[in-house]
Coordinates of C-alpha atoms and ligand atoms in Angstrom, one line a residue:
X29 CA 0.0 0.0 0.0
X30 CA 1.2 3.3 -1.3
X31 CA 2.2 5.7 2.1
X32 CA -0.1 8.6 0.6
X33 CA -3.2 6.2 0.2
X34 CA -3.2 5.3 3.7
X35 CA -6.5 6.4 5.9
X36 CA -5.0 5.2 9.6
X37 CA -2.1 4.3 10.7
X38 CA -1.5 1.1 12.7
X39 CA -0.1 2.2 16.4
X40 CA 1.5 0.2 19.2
X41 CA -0.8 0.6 21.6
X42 CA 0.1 -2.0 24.3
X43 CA 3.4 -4.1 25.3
X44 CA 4.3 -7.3 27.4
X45 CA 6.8 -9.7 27.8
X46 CA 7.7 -13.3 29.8
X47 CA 11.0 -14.3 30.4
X48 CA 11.2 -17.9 32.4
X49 CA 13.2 -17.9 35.8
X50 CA 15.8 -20.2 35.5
X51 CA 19.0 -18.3 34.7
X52 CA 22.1 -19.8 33.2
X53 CA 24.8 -17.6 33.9
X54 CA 28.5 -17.6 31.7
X55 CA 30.1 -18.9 34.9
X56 CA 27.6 -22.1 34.4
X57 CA 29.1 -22.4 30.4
X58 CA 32.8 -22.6 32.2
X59 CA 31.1 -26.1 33.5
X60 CA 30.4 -27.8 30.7
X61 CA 32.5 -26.6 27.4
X62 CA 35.7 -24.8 27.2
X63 CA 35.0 -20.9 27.5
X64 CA 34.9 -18.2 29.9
X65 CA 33.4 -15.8 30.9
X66 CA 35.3 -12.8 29.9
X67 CA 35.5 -14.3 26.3
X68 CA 31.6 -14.4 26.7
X69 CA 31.4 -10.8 27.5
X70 CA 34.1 -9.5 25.4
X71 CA 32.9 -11.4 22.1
X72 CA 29.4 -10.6 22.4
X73 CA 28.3 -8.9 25.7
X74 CA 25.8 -11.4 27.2
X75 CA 26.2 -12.2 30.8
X76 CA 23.0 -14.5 31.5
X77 CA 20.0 -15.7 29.5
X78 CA 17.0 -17.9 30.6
X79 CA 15.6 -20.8 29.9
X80 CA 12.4 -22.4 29.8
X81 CA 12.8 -25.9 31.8
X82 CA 9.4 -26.9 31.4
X83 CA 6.9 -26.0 28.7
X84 CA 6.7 -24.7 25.4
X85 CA 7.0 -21.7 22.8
X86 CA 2.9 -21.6 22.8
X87 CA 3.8 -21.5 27.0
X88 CA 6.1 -18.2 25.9
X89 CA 3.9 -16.5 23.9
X90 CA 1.1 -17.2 25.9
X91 CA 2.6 -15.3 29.3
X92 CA 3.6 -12.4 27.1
X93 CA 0.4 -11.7 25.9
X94 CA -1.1 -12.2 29.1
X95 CA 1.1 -9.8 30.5
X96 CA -0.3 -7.0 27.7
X97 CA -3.5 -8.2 28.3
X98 CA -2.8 -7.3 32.1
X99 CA -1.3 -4.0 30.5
X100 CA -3.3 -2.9 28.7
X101 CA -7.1 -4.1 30.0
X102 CA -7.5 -5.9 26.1
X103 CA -9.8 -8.5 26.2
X104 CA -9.5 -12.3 24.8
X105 CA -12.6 -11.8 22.5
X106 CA -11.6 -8.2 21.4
X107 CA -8.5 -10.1 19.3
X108 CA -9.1 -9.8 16.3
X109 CA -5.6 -12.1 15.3
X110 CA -2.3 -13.2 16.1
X111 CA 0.9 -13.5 14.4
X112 CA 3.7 -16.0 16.0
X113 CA 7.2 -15.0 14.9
X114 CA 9.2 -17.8 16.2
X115 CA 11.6 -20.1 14.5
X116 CA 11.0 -22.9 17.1
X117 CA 7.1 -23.6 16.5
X118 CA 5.7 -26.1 19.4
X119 CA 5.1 -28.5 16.5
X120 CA 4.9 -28.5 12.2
X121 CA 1.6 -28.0 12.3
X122 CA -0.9 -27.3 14.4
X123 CA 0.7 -23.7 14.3
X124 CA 1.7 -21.9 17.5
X125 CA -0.6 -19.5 16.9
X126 CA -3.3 -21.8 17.4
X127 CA -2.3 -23.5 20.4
X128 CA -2.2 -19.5 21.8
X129 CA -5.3 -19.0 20.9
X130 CA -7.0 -21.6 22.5
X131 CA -4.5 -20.7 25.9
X132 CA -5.6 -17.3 26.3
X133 CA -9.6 -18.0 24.8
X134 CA -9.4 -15.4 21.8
X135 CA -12.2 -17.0 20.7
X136 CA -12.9 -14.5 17.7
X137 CA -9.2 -14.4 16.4
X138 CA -7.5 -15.9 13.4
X139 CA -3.4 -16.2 13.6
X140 CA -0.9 -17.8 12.2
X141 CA 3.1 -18.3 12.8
X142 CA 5.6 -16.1 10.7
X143 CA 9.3 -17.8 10.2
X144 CA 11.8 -15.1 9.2
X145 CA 14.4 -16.3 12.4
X146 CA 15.8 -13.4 13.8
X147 CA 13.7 -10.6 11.8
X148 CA 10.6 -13.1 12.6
X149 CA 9.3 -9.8 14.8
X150 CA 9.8 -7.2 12.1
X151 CA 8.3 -8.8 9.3
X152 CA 5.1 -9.9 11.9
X153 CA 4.9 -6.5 13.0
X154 CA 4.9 -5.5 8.9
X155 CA 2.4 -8.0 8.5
X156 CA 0.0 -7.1 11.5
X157 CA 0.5 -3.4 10.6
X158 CA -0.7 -4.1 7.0
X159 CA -4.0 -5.9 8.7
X160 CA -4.8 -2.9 10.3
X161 CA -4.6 -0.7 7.5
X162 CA -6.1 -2.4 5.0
X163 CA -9.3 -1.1 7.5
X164 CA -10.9 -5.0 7.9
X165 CA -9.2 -5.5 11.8
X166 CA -8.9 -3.0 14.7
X167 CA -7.0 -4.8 17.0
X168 CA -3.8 -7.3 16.2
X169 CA -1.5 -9.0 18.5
X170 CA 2.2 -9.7 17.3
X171 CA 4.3 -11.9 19.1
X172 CA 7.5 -13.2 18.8
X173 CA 8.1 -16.4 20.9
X174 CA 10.9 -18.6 20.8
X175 CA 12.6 -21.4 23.3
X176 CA 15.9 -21.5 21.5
X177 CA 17.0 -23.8 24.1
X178 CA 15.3 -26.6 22.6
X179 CA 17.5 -26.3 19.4
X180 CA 21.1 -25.6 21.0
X181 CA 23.3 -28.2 21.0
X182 CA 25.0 -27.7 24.6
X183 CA 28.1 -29.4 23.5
X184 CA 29.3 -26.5 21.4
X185 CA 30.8 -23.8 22.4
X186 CA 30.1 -21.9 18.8
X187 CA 26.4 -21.8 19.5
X188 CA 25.1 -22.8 23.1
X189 CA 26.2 -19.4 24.7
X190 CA 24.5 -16.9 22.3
X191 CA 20.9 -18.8 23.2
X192 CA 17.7 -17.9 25.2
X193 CA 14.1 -18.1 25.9
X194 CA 11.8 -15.6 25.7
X195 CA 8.5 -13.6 24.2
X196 CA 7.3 -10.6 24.0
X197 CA 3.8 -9.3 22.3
X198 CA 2.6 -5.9 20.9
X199 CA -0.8 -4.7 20.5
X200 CA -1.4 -2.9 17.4
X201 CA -4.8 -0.6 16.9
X202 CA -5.2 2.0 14.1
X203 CA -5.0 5.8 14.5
X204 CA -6.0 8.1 12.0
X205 CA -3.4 10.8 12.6
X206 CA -0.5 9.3 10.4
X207 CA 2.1 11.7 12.6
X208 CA 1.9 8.0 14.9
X209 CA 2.4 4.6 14.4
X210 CA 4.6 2.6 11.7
X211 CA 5.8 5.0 8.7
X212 CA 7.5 3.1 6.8
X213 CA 9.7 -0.4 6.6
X214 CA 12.8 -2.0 4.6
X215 CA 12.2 -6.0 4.4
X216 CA 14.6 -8.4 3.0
X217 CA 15.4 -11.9 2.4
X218 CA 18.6 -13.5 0.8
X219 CA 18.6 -17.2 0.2
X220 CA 21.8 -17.7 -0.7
X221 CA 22.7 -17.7 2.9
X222 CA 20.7 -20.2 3.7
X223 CA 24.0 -22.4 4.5
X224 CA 25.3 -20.7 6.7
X225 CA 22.8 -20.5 9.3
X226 CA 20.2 -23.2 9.8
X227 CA 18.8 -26.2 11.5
X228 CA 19.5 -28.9 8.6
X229 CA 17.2 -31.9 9.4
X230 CA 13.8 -32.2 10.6
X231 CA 12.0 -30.7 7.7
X232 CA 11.2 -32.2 4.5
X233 CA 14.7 -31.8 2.9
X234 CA 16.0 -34.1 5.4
X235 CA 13.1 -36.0 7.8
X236 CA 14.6 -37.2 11.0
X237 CA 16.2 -40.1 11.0
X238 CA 18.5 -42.2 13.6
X239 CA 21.5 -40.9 11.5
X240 CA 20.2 -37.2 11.5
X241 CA 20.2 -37.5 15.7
X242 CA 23.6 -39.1 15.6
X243 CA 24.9 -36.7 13.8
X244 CA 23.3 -33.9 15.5
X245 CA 21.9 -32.3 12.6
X246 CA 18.2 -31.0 14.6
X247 CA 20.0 -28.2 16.2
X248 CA 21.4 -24.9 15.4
X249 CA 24.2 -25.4 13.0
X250 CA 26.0 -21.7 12.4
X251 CA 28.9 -20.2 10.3
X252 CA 29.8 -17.3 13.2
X253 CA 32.4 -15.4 11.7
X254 CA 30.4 -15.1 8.3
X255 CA 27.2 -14.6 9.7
X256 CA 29.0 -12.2 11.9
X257 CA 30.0 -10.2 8.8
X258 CA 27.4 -10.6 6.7
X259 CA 25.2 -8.9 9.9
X260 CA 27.5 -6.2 10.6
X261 CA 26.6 -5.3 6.8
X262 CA 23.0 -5.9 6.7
X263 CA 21.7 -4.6 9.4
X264 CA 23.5 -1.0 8.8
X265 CA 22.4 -1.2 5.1
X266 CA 18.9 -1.3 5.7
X267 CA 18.7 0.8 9.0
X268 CA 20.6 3.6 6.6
X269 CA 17.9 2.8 4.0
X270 CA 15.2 3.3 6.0
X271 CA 17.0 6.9 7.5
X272 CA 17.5 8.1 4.0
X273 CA 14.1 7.5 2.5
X274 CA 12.3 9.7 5.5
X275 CA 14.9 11.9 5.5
X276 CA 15.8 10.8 9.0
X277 CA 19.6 11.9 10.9
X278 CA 21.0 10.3 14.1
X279 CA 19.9 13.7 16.1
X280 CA 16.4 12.7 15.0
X281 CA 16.3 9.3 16.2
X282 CA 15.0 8.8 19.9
X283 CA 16.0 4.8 20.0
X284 CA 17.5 2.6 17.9
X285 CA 16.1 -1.1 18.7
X286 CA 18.0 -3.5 17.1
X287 CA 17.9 -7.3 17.1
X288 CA 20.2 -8.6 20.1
X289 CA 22.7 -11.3 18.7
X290 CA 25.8 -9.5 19.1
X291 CA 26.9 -6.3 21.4
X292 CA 29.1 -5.8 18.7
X293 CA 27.2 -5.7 15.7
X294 CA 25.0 -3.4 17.4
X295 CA 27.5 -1.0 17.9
X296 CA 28.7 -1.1 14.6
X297 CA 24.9 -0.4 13.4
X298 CA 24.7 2.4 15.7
X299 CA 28.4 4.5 14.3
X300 CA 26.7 3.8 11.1
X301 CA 23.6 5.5 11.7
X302 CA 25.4 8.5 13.6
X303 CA 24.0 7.1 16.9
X304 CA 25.4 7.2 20.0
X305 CA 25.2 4.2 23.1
X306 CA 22.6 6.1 25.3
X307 CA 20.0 6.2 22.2
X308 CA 20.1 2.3 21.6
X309 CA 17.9 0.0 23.4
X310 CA 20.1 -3.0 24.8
X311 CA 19.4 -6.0 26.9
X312 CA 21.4 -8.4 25.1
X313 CA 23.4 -8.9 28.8
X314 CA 20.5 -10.2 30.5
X315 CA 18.8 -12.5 28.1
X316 CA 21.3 -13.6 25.2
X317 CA 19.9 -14.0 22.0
X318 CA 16.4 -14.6 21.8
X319 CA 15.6 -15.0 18.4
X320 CA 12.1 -13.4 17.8
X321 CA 11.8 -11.8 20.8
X322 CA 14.7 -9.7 21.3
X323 CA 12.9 -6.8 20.3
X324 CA 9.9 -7.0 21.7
X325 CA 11.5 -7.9 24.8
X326 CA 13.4 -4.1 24.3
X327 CA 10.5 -1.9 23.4
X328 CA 8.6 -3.7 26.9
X329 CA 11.5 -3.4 29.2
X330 CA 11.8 0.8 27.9
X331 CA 8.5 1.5 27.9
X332 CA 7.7 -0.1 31.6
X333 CA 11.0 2.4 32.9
X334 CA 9.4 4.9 31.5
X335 CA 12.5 6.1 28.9
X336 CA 9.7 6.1 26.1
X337 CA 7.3 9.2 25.3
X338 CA 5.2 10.1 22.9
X339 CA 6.4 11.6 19.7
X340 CA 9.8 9.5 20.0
X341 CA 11.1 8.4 16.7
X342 CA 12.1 4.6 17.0
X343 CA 14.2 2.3 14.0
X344 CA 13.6 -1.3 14.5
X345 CA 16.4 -3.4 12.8
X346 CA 17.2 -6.8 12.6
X347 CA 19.2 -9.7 11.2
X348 CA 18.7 -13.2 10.8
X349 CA 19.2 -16.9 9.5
X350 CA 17.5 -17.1 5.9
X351 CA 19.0 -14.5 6.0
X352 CA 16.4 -12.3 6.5
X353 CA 16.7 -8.4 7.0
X354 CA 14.8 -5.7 8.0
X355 CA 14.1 -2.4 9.6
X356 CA 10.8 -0.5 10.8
X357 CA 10.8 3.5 11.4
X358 CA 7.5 4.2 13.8
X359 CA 6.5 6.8 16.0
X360 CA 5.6 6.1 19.2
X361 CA 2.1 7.2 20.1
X362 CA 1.6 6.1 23.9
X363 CA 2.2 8.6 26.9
Ligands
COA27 N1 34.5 -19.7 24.1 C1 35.7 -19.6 23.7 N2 36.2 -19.6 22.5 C2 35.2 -19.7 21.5 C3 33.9 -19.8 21.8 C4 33.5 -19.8 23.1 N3 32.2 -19.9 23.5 N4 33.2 -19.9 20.6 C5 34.1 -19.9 19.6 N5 35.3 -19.8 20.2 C6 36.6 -19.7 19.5 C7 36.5 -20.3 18.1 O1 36.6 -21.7 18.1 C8 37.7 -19.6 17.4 O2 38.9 -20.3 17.7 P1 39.9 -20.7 16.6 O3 40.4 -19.3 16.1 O4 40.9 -21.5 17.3 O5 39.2 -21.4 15.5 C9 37.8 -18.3 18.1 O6 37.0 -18.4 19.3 C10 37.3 -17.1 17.3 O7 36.1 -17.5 16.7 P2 35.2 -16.6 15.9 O8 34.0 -17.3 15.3 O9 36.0 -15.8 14.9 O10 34.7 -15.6 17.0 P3 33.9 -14.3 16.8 O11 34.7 -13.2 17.4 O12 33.4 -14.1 15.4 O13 32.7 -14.5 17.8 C11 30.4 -15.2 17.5 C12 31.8 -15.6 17.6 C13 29.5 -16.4 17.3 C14 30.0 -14.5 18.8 C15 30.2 -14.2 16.4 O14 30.8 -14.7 15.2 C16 28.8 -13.8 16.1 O15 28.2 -13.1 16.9 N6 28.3 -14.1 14.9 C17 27.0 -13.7 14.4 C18 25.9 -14.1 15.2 C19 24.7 -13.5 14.6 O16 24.5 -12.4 14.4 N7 23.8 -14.4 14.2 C20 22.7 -14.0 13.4 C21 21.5 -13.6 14.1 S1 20.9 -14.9 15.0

């Protein structure tokens, strides 16, 4: 839909988040591969990250959006759908989505699961946003839900200290003064990556097998330093993209919220953009890399400290397996 043809907007209206309690800190890593915890922290700046013991993604997703049901007083029926980012579904089919549904009684919502890895919450929130201004729904939940832990193989080193579990959800509601909500957004995908990060066997290119679990091949398999590189790249490109087609500087930005994989990439998004520490939303210490809801997870933890107003000028950027790209310019519209 053309920007100028727009009547409403779609708005953030509502935010929560669910983190489990069980925290496993880098001292615990020192215990069972050969790491440390000042290589932890140097290489990519997470400290601890949580994981779900018992329970599911649906169980994630579920306790976020209670929590922005709590928020925000939204009611189960008033859903009108739901969109489950995640990259670590509860099962093939049924979707998440469903299984959400049914948990939280939304009896009068539609929803499905979005897999874009780590830009699974940008593109759902691209998706949900283009629900509410077609004009057909009023009120659309995005969520992005994923229990990486159930993928990580905790054998290597390479992988098993970047990983969490976590969700958080959004509400999104039209508004028909286009100064708020989502402006505008950069999406990507590149294929020819698809190597480089990915979970090989499961699916139909390779169904499980008694070789594929001998040879380890249902968890997160992952080229770091050229993923590393390829993310450093991508996720500037497309949050300079997005800056240069609304005519946006760093002195305009309020918060940069960019996908939490890597302190460093981060910072390198943030000199690229002209933005400095104290304007980028980070949490990566506290929860690792959480996949789909990294972002979420950001905009929740901001908002409930109270270091976003109205009017503030967010970019939402992201990188992940696929590899997927993308970045989101919105104004925030809540007091
Ligand atoms: N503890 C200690 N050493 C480790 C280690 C760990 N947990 N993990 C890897 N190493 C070692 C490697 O084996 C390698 O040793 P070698 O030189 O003897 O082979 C060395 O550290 C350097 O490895 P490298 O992969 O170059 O490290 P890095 O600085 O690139 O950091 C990542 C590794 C994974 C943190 C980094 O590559 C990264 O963040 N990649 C991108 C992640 C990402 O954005 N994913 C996409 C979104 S999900």
């Amino acid at each position: 839909m053309s920007r100028e043809r727009k009547t409403v907007n779609a708005q953030i209206t509502g935010v929560g988040m669910w983190v489990p309690e069980k925290v496993l800190d880098n001292k615990y890593f020192e215990s069972i591969v050969d790491t440390s915890d000042e290589w932890i922290r140097t290489r990519t700046g997470i400290q601890e990250r949580r994981i779900l013991e018992k329970g599911a993604t649906s169980d994630l997703a579920t306790n976020a959006i209670k929590n922005l049901m709590e928020n925000t007083g939204l009611k189960p029926d008033e859903i009108e759908a739901i969109i489950v980012a995640t990259v670590t579904p509860d099962y093939f089919f049924p979707a998440t989505a469903c299984l959400v549904q049914d948990n939280i009684g939304a009896k009068n919502a539609f929803g499905y699961d979005l897999s874009a890895a780590c830009s699974g919450f940008i593109f759902a929130l691209q998706q949900g946003a283009s629900l509410i201004e077609s004009g057909r729904y009023k009120k659309v939940v995005v969520v992005g839900a994923d229990k990486m832990s159930a993928i990580t193989d905790y054998t290597d080193r390479n992988t098993c200290i970047l990983f969490g579990d976590a969700a958080g959800a959004v509400l999104l509601e039209p508004t028909e003064n286009l100064e708020y909500g989502l402006q505008d957004s950069v999406l990507r995908v590149d294929g020819s990556g698809r190597d480089l990060l990915i979970m090989k066997a499961g699916g139909s290119a390779m169904p499980a097998s008694k070789e594929t679990v001998e040879n380890k091949l249902h968890y997160i398999y992952q080229d770091g330093r050229a993923v590393f590189k390829v993310a450093v790249k991508g996720m500037a490109d497309v949050s300079a993209e997005i800056m240069e087609r609304n005519n946006l500087t760093g002195g305009d930005i309020a918060y940069l919220v960019p996908h939490q994989a890597n302190l460093r990439i981060i910072d390198a998004t943030a000199k690229r953009m002209g933005i400095t520490r104290d304007k980028v939303m980070i949490n990566i210490q506290k929860y690792g890399n959480t996949t789909a809801a990294t972002i979420p997870l950001c905009l929740t933890e901001y908002y409930n400290a109270g270091k976003l107003k109205k009017g503030d000028k967010l970019v939402l950027s992201s990188f992940g397996g696929g590899f997927t790209f993308g970045s989101i310019y919105l104004v925030w519209s809540m007091d």
